[in-house]
Short mmCIF file of C-alpha atoms and ligand atoms in Angstrom, two decimals:
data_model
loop_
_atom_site.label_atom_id
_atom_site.label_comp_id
_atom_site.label_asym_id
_atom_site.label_seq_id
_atom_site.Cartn_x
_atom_site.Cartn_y
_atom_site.Cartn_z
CA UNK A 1 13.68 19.30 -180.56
CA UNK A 2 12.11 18.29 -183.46
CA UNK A 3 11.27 20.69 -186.69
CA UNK A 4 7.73 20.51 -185.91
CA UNK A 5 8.41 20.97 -182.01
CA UNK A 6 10.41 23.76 -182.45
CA UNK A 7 8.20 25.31 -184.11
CA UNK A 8 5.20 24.83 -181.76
CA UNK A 9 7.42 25.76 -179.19
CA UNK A 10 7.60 29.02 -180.68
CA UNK A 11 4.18 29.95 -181.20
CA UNK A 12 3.36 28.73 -177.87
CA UNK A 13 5.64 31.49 -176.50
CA UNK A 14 3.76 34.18 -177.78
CA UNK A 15 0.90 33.80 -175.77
CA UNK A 16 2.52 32.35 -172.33
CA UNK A 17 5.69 31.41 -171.11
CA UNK A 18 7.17 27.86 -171.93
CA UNK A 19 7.30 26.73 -168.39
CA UNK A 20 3.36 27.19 -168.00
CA UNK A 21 3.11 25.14 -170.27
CA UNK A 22 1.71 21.37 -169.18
CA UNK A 23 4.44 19.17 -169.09
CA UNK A 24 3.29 16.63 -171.45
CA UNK A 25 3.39 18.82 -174.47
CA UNK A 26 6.90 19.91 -173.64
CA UNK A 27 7.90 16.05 -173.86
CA UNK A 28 6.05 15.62 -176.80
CA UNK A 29 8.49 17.42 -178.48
CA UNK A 30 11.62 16.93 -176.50
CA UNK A 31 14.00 13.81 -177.43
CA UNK A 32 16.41 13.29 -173.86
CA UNK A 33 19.65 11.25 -173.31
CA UNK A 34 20.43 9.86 -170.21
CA UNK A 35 23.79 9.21 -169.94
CA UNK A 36 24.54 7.24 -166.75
CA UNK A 37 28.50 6.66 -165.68
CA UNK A 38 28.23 2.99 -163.83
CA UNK A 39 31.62 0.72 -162.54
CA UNK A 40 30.02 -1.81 -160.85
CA UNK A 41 26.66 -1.13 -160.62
CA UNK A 42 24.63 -4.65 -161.68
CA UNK A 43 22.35 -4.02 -158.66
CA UNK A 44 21.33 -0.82 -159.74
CA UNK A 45 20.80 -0.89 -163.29
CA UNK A 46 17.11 -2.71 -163.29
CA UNK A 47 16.11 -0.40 -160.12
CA UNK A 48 16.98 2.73 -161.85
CA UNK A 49 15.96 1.28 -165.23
CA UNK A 50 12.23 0.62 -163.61
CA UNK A 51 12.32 3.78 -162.63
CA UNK A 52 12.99 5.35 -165.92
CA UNK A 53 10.13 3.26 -167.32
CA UNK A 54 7.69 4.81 -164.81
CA UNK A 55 8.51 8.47 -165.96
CA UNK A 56 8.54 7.13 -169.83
CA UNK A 57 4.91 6.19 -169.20
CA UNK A 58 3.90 8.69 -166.96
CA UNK A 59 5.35 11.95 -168.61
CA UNK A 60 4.98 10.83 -172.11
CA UNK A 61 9.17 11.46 -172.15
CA UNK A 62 10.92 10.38 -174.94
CA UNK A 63 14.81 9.10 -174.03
CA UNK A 64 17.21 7.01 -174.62
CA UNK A 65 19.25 5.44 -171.83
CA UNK A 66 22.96 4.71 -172.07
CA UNK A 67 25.04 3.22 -169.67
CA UNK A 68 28.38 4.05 -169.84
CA UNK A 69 30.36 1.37 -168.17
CA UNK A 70 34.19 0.55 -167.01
CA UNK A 71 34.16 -2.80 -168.36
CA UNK A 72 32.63 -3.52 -164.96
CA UNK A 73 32.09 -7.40 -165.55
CA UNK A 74 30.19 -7.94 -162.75
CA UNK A 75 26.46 -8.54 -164.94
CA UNK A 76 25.42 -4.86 -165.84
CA UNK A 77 26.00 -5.74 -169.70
CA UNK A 78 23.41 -8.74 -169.43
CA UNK A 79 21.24 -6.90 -166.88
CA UNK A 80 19.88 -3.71 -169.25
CA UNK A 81 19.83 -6.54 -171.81
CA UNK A 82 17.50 -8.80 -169.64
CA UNK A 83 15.71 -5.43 -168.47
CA UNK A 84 14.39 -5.37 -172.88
CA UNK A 85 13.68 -1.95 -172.75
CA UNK A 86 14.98 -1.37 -176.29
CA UNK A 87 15.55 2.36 -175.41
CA UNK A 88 18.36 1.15 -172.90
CA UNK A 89 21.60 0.35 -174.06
CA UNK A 90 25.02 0.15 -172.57
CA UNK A 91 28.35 1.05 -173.69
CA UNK A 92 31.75 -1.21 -172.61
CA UNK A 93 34.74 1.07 -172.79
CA UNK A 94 38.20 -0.48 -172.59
CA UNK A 95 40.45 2.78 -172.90
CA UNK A 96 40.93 5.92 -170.78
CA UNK A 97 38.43 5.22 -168.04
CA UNK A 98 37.06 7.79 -165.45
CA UNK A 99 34.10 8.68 -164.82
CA UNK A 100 34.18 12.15 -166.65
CA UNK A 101 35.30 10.49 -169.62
CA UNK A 102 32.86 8.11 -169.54
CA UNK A 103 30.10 11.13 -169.52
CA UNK A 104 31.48 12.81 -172.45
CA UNK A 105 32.00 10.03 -174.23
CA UNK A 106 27.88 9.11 -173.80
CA UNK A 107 27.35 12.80 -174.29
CA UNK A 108 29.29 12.48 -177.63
CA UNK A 109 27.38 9.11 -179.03
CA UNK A 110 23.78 10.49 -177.50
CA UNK A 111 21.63 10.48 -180.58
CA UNK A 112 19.41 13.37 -178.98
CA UNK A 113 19.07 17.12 -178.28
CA UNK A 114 18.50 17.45 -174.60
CA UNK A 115 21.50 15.49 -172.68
CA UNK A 116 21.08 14.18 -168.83
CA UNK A 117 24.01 12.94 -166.33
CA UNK A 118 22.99 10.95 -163.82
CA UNK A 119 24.50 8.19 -161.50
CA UNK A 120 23.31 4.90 -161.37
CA UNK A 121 22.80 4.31 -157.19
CA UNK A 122 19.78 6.10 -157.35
CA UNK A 123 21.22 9.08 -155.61
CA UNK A 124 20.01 10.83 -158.17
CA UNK A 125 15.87 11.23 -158.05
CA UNK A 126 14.95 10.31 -161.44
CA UNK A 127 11.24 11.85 -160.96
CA UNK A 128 13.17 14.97 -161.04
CA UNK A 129 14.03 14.97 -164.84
CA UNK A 130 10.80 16.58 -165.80
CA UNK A 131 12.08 19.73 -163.49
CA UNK A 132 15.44 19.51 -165.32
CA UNK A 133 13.97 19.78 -168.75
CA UNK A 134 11.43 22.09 -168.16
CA UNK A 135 13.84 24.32 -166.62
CA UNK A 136 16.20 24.09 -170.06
CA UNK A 137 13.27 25.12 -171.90
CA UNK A 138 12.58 28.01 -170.27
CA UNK A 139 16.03 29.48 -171.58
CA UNK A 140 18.56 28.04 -168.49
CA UNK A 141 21.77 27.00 -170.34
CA UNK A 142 22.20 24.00 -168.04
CA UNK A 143 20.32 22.69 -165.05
CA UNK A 144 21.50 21.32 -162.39
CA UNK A 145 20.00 19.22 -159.73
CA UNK A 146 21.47 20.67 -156.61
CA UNK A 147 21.29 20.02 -152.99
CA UNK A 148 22.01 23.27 -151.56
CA UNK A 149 19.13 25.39 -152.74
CA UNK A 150 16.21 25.76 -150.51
CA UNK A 151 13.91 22.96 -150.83
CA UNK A 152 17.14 20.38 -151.37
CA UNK A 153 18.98 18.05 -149.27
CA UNK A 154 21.35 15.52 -148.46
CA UNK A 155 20.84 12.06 -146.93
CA UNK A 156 21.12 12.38 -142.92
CA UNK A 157 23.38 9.22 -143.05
CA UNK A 158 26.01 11.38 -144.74
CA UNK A 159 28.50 11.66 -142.47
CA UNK A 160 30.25 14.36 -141.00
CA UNK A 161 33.38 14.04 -143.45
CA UNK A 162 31.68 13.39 -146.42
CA UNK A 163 29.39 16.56 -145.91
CA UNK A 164 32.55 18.64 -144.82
CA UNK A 165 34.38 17.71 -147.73
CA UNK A 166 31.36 18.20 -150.32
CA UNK A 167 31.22 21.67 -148.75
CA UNK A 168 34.86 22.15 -148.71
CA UNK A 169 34.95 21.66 -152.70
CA UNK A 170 32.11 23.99 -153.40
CA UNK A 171 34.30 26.72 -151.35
CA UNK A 172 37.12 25.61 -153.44
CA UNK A 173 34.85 26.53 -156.55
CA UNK A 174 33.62 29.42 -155.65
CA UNK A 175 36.08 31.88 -158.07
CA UNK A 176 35.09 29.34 -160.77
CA UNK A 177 31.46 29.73 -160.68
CA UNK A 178 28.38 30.95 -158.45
CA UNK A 179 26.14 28.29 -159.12
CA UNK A 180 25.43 26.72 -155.29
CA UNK A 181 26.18 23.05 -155.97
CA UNK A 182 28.71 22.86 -159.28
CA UNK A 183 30.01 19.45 -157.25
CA UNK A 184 26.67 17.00 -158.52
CA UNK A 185 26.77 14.78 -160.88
CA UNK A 186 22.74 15.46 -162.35
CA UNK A 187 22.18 17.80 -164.83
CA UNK A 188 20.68 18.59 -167.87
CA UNK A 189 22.06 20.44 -171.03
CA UNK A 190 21.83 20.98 -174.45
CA UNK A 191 23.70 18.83 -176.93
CA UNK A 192 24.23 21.94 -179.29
CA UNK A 193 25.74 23.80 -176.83
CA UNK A 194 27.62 21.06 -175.41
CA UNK A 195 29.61 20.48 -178.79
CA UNK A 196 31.03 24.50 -177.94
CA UNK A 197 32.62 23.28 -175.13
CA UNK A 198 36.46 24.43 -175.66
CA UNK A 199 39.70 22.17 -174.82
CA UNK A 200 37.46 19.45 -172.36
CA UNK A 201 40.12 18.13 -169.90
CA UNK A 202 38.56 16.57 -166.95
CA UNK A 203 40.25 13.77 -164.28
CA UNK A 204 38.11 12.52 -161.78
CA UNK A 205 34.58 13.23 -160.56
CA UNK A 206 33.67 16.84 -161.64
CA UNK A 207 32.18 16.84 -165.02
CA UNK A 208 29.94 19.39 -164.38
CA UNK A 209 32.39 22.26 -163.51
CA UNK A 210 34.39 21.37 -166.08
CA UNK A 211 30.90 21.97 -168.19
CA UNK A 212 30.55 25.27 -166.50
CA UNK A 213 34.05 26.48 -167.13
CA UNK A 214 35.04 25.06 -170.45
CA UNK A 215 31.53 25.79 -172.03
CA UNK A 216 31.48 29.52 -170.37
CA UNK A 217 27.62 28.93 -169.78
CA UNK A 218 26.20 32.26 -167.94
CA UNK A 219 22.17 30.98 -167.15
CA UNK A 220 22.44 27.89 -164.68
CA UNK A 221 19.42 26.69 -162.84
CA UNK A 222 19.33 25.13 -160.01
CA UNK A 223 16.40 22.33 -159.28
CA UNK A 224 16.35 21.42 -155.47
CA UNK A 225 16.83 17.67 -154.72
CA UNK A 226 16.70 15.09 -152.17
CA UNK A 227 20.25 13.37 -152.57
CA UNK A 228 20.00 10.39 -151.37
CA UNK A 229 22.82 7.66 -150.35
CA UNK A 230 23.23 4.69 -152.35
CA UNK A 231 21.66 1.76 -150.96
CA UNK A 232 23.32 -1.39 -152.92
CA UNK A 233 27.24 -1.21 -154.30
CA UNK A 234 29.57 1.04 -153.27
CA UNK A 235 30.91 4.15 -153.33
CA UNK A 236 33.75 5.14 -155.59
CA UNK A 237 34.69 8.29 -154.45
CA UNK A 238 38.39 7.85 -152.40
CA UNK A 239 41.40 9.65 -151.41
CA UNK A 240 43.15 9.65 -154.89
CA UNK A 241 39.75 11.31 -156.04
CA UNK A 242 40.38 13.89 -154.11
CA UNK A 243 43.16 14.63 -155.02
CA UNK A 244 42.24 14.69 -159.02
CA UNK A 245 40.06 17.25 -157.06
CA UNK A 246 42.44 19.78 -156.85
CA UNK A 247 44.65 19.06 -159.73
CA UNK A 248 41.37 19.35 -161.63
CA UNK A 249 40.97 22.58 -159.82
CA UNK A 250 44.26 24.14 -160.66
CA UNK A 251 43.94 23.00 -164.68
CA UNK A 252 40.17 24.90 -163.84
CA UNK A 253 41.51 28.28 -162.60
CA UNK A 254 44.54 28.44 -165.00
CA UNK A 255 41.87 27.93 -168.32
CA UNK A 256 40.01 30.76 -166.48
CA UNK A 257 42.09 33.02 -165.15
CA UNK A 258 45.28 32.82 -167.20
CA UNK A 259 47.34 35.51 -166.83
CA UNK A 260 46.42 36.01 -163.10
CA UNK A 261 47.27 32.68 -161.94
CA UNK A 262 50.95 32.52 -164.18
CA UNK A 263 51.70 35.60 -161.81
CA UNK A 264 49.94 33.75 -158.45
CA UNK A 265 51.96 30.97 -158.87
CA UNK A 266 55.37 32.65 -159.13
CA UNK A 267 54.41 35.07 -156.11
CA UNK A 268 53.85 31.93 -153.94
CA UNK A 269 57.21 30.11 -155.32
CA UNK A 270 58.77 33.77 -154.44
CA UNK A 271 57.43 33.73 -151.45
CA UNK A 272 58.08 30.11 -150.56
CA UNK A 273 61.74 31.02 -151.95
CA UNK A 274 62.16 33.37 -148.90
CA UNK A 275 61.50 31.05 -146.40
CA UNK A 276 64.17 28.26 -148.01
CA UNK A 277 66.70 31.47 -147.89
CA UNK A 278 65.76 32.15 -144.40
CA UNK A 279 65.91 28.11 -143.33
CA UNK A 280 68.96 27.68 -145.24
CA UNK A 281 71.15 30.74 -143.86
CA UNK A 282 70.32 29.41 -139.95
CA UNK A 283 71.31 25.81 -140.58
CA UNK A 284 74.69 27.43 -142.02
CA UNK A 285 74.67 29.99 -139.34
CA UNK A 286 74.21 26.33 -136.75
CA UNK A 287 77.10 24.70 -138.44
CA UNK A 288 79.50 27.02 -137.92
CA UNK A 289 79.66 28.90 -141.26
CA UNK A 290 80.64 32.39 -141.72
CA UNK A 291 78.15 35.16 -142.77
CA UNK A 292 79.40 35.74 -145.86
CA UNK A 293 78.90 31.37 -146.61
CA UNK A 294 75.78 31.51 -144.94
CA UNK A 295 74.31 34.37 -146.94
CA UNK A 296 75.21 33.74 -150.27
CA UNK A 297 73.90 29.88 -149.39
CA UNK A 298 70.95 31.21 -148.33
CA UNK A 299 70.81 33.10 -151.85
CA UNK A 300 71.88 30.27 -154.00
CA UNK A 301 69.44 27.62 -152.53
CA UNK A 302 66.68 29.50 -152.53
CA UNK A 303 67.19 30.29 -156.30
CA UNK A 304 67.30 26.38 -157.24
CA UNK A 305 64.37 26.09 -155.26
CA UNK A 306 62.66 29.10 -156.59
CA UNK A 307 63.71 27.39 -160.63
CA UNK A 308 62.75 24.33 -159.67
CA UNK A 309 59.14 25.24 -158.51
CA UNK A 310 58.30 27.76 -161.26
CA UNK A 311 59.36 25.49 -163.90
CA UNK A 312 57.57 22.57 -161.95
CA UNK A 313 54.55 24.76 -161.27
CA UNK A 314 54.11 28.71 -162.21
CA UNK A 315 54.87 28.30 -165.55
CA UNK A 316 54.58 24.13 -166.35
CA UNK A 317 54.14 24.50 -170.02
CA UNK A 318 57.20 24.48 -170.48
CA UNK A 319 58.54 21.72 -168.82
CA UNK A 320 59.60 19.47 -171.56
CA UNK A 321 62.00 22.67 -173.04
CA UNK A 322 65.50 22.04 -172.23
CA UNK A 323 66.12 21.96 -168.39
CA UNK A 324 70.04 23.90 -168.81
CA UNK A 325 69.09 26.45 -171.08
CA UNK A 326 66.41 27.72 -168.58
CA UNK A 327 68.40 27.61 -165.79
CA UNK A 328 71.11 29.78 -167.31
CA UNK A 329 68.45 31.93 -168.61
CA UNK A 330 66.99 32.16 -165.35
CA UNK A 331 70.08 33.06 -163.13
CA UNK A 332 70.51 36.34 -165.93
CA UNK A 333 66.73 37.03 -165.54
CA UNK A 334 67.56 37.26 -161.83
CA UNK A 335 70.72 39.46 -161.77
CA UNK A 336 69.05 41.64 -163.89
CA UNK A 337 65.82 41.78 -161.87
CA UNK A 338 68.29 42.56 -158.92
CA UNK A 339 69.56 44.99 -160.79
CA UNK A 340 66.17 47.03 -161.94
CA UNK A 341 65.32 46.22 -157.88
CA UNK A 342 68.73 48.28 -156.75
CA UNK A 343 68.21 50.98 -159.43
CA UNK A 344 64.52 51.85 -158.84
CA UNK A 345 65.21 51.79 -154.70
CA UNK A 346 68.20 53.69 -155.23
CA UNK A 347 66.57 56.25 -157.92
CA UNK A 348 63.45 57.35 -155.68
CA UNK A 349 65.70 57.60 -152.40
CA UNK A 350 67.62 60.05 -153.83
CA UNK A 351 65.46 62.11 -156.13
CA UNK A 352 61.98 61.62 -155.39
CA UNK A 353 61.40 61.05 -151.58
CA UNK A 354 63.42 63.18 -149.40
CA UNK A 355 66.51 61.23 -148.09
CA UNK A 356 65.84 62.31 -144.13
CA UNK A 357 62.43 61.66 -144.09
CA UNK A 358 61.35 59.18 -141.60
CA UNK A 359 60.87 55.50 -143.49
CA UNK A 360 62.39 56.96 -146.82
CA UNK A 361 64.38 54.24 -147.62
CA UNK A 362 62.25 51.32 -146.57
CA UNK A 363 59.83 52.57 -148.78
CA UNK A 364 62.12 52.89 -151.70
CA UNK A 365 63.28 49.36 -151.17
CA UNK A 366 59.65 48.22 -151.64
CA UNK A 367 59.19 49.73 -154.73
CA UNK A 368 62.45 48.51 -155.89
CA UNK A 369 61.36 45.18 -154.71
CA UNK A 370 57.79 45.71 -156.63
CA UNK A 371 59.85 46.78 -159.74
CA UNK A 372 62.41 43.59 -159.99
CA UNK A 373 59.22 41.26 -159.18
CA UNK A 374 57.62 42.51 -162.11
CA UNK A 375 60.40 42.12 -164.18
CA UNK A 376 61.45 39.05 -163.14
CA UNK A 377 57.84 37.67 -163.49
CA UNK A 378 57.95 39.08 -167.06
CA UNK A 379 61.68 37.35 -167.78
CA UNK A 380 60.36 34.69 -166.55
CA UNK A 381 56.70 34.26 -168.14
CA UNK A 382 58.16 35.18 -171.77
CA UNK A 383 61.55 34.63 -171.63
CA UNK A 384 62.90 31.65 -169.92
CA UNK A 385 59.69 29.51 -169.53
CA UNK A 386 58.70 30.88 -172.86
CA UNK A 387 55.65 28.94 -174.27
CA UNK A 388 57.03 27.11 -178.31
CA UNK A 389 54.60 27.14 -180.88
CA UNK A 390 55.21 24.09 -183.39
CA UNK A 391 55.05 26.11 -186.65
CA UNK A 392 52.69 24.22 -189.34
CA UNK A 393 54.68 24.14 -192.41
CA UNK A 394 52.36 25.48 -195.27
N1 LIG B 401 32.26 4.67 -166.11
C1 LIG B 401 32.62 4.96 -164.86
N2 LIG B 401 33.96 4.96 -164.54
N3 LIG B 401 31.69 5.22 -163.93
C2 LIG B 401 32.08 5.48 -162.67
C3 LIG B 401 33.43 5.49 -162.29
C4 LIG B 401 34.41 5.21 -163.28
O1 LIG B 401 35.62 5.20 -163.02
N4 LIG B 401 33.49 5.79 -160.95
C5 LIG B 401 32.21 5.96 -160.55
N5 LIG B 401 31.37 5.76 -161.57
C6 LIG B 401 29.90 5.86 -161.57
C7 LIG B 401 29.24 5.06 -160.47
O2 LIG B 401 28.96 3.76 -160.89
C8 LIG B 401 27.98 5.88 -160.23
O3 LIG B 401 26.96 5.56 -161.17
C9 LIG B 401 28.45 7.30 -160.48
O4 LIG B 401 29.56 7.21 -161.34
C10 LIG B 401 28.82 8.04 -159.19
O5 LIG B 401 29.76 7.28 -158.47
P1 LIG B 401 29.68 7.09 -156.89
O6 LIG B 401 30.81 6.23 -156.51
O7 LIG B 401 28.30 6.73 -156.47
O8 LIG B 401 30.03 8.57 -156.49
P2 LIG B 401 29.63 9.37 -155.21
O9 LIG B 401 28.30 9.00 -154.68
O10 LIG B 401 30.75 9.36 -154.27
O11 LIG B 401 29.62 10.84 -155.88
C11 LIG B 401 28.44 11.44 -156.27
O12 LIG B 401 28.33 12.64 -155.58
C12 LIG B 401 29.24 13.62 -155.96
C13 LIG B 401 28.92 14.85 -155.17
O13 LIG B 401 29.04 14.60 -153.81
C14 LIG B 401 28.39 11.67 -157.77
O14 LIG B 401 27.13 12.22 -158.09
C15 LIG B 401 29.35 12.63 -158.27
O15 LIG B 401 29.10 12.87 -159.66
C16 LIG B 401 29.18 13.87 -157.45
O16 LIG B 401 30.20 14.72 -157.84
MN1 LIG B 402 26.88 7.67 -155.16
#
């Protein structure tokens, strides 16, 4: 907003709310960016540019367009310049492409306060900007434009799998945020709080959730829309984009819940590392291999296995520290985690529960198991996969 807006703005709220007020006056004072990700979009550009042009007229809004393109070479770099809307521009980019990156590059060169992201194949309603905005004035931290709140939708020619899968994600994202549809790609923010944003990391499609997460924003709205399928060009979204999906996910729920998922990971690896013991100990047992073989097979491959994924996964800071030293740091981690395991089970079946009673030493075990988990995890976390700081010399 402008010096003179804000300060309207804040007299106006004395007497009524900001949203009553008419929308006109609100645009008066608000300067947008629309920041539009296109690969390949030459059709679309001077159908969503028209478009843009209607609501510039009609609202009074004040934006600037800019497409951020994929060296796309297919036209869109002459087609906003035919279009001579001098408010339009677009952006080539040659290095790291994606279509997060693309958004957070336009959201970095956006020469205005309010900041949309929209895509190109009209998916998007662009009459529904107004809502957007008005919605970020009334004190929402970011809006988004979201199909799953009453009065939204998606197109009907959305096919079983794509709707399954859009639904799937938003499960997926449910521990990250509460906000209905985190998986769209419209919203509206504010460029202030949009430089807070800590440590932005995104691959693939999800710029938004990384917004949510990285930029800890507590007041989301939610502005119902029509979503509707793209009519000319073609959609980008494939397999390998799903899969960013989840990787994207798992970099999400680490930066959020740290500590938590360190110990997640290893209790899965653990638990994985039981069933390599178990798989390992009958294909000795098959081949003909004595107990004592197959046991201490069982023991040994399931303890590479166990290494292998922890470095690989639980703890994959610290993969580029020195593979041996971890290992051997790892096997004494272990034998001394067997050892608290052996002297916890063995100190409450003999002194705390009562040796006779019924269960006694099951239970024991279980705490003893409990105990050398923790300290393992511990070892483990600080010890072998220990995270090195580089030390700034003064
Ligand atoms: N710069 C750039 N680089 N833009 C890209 C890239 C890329 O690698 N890939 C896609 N885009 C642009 C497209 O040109 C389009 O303007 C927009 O990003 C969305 O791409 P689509 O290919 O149309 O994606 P979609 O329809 O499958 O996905 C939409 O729905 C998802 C939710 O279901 C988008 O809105 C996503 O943002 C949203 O997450
Ligand atoms: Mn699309």
């Amino acid at each position: 907003m402008t010096e003179l807006g804000a300060h309207r703005h804040k007299s106006r709220q004395a007497t009524a709310p900001v949203c009553e007020a008419p929308l006109a006056e609100i645009f008066v004072n608000t300067k947008v960016s629309i920041v539009i990700p296109t690969y390949k979009e030459v059709e679309n550009i001077p159908r969503i540019l028209s478009k843009i042009d209607d609501l510039r007229t009609k609202s009074d809004l004040d934006c600037e367009v800019l497409f951020m393109d994929d060296d796309s070479r297919d036209g869109s770099v002459e087609a906003v310049r035919q279009s001579g809307f001098e408010w339009a521009q677009i952006v080539v980019r040659t290095k790291n492409p994606g279509l997060s990156a693309a958004v957070l590059d336009g959201f970095e060169l956006a020469q205005n306060p309010v900041l949309v992201c929209m895509d190109c194949d009209l998916s998007h309603p662009v009459e529904k900007i107004p809502a957007l905005i008005l919605a970020l004035s009334s004190g929402q931290e970011m809006v988004i434009g979201s199909r799953y709140v009453a009065g939204g939708s998606t197109d009907d020619d959305w096919g079983l799998f794509r709707w399954l899968n859009s639904r799937i994600a938003t499960f997926l994202s449910r521990p990250l945020t509460s906000v209905r549809d985190p998986m769209s790609g419209f919203f509206a923010l504010r460029k202030q709080d949009f430089k807070k944003a800590e440590d932005l990391n995104p691959i693939g499609y999800k710029i938004a959730l990384e917004l949510i997460v990285k930029c800890s924003f507590q007041n989301i709205g939610e502005v119902p829309i029509e979503f509707l399928d793209r009519v000319a060009g073609e959609s980008k979204l494939t397999i390998s984009q799903q899969l960013k999906f989840i990787k994207h996910l798992r970099r999400l729920y680490i930066h959020k819940f740290a500590e938590s998922m360190y110990l997640i990971q290893f209790l899965v690896v653990g638990a994985s590392g039981l069933l390599v013991n178990l798989a390992t100990l009958t294909l000795f047992q098959v081949l003909g291999a004595k107990a004592v073989v197959s046991i201490a097979a069982g023991i040994s491959v399931s303890m590479c296995s166990n290494f292998l994924l922890n470095r690989r996964f639980s703890f994959s800071y610290a993969r580029d520290s020195n593979i041996l030293r971890q290992f051997l740091s790892f096997i004494l981690a272990s034998m001394i985690g067997a050892a608290v395991n052996y002297a916890v089970a063995l100190y409450l079946q003999s002194s705390v529960f009562l040796s006779d009673s019924s269960y006694s030493l099951q239970v024991s075990a279980i705490f003893g198991v409990a105990a050398g988990t923790g300290f393992n995890f511990i070892a483990n976390r600080f010890f072998v996969f220990r995270k090195r700081f580089i030390r700034v010399p003064k």
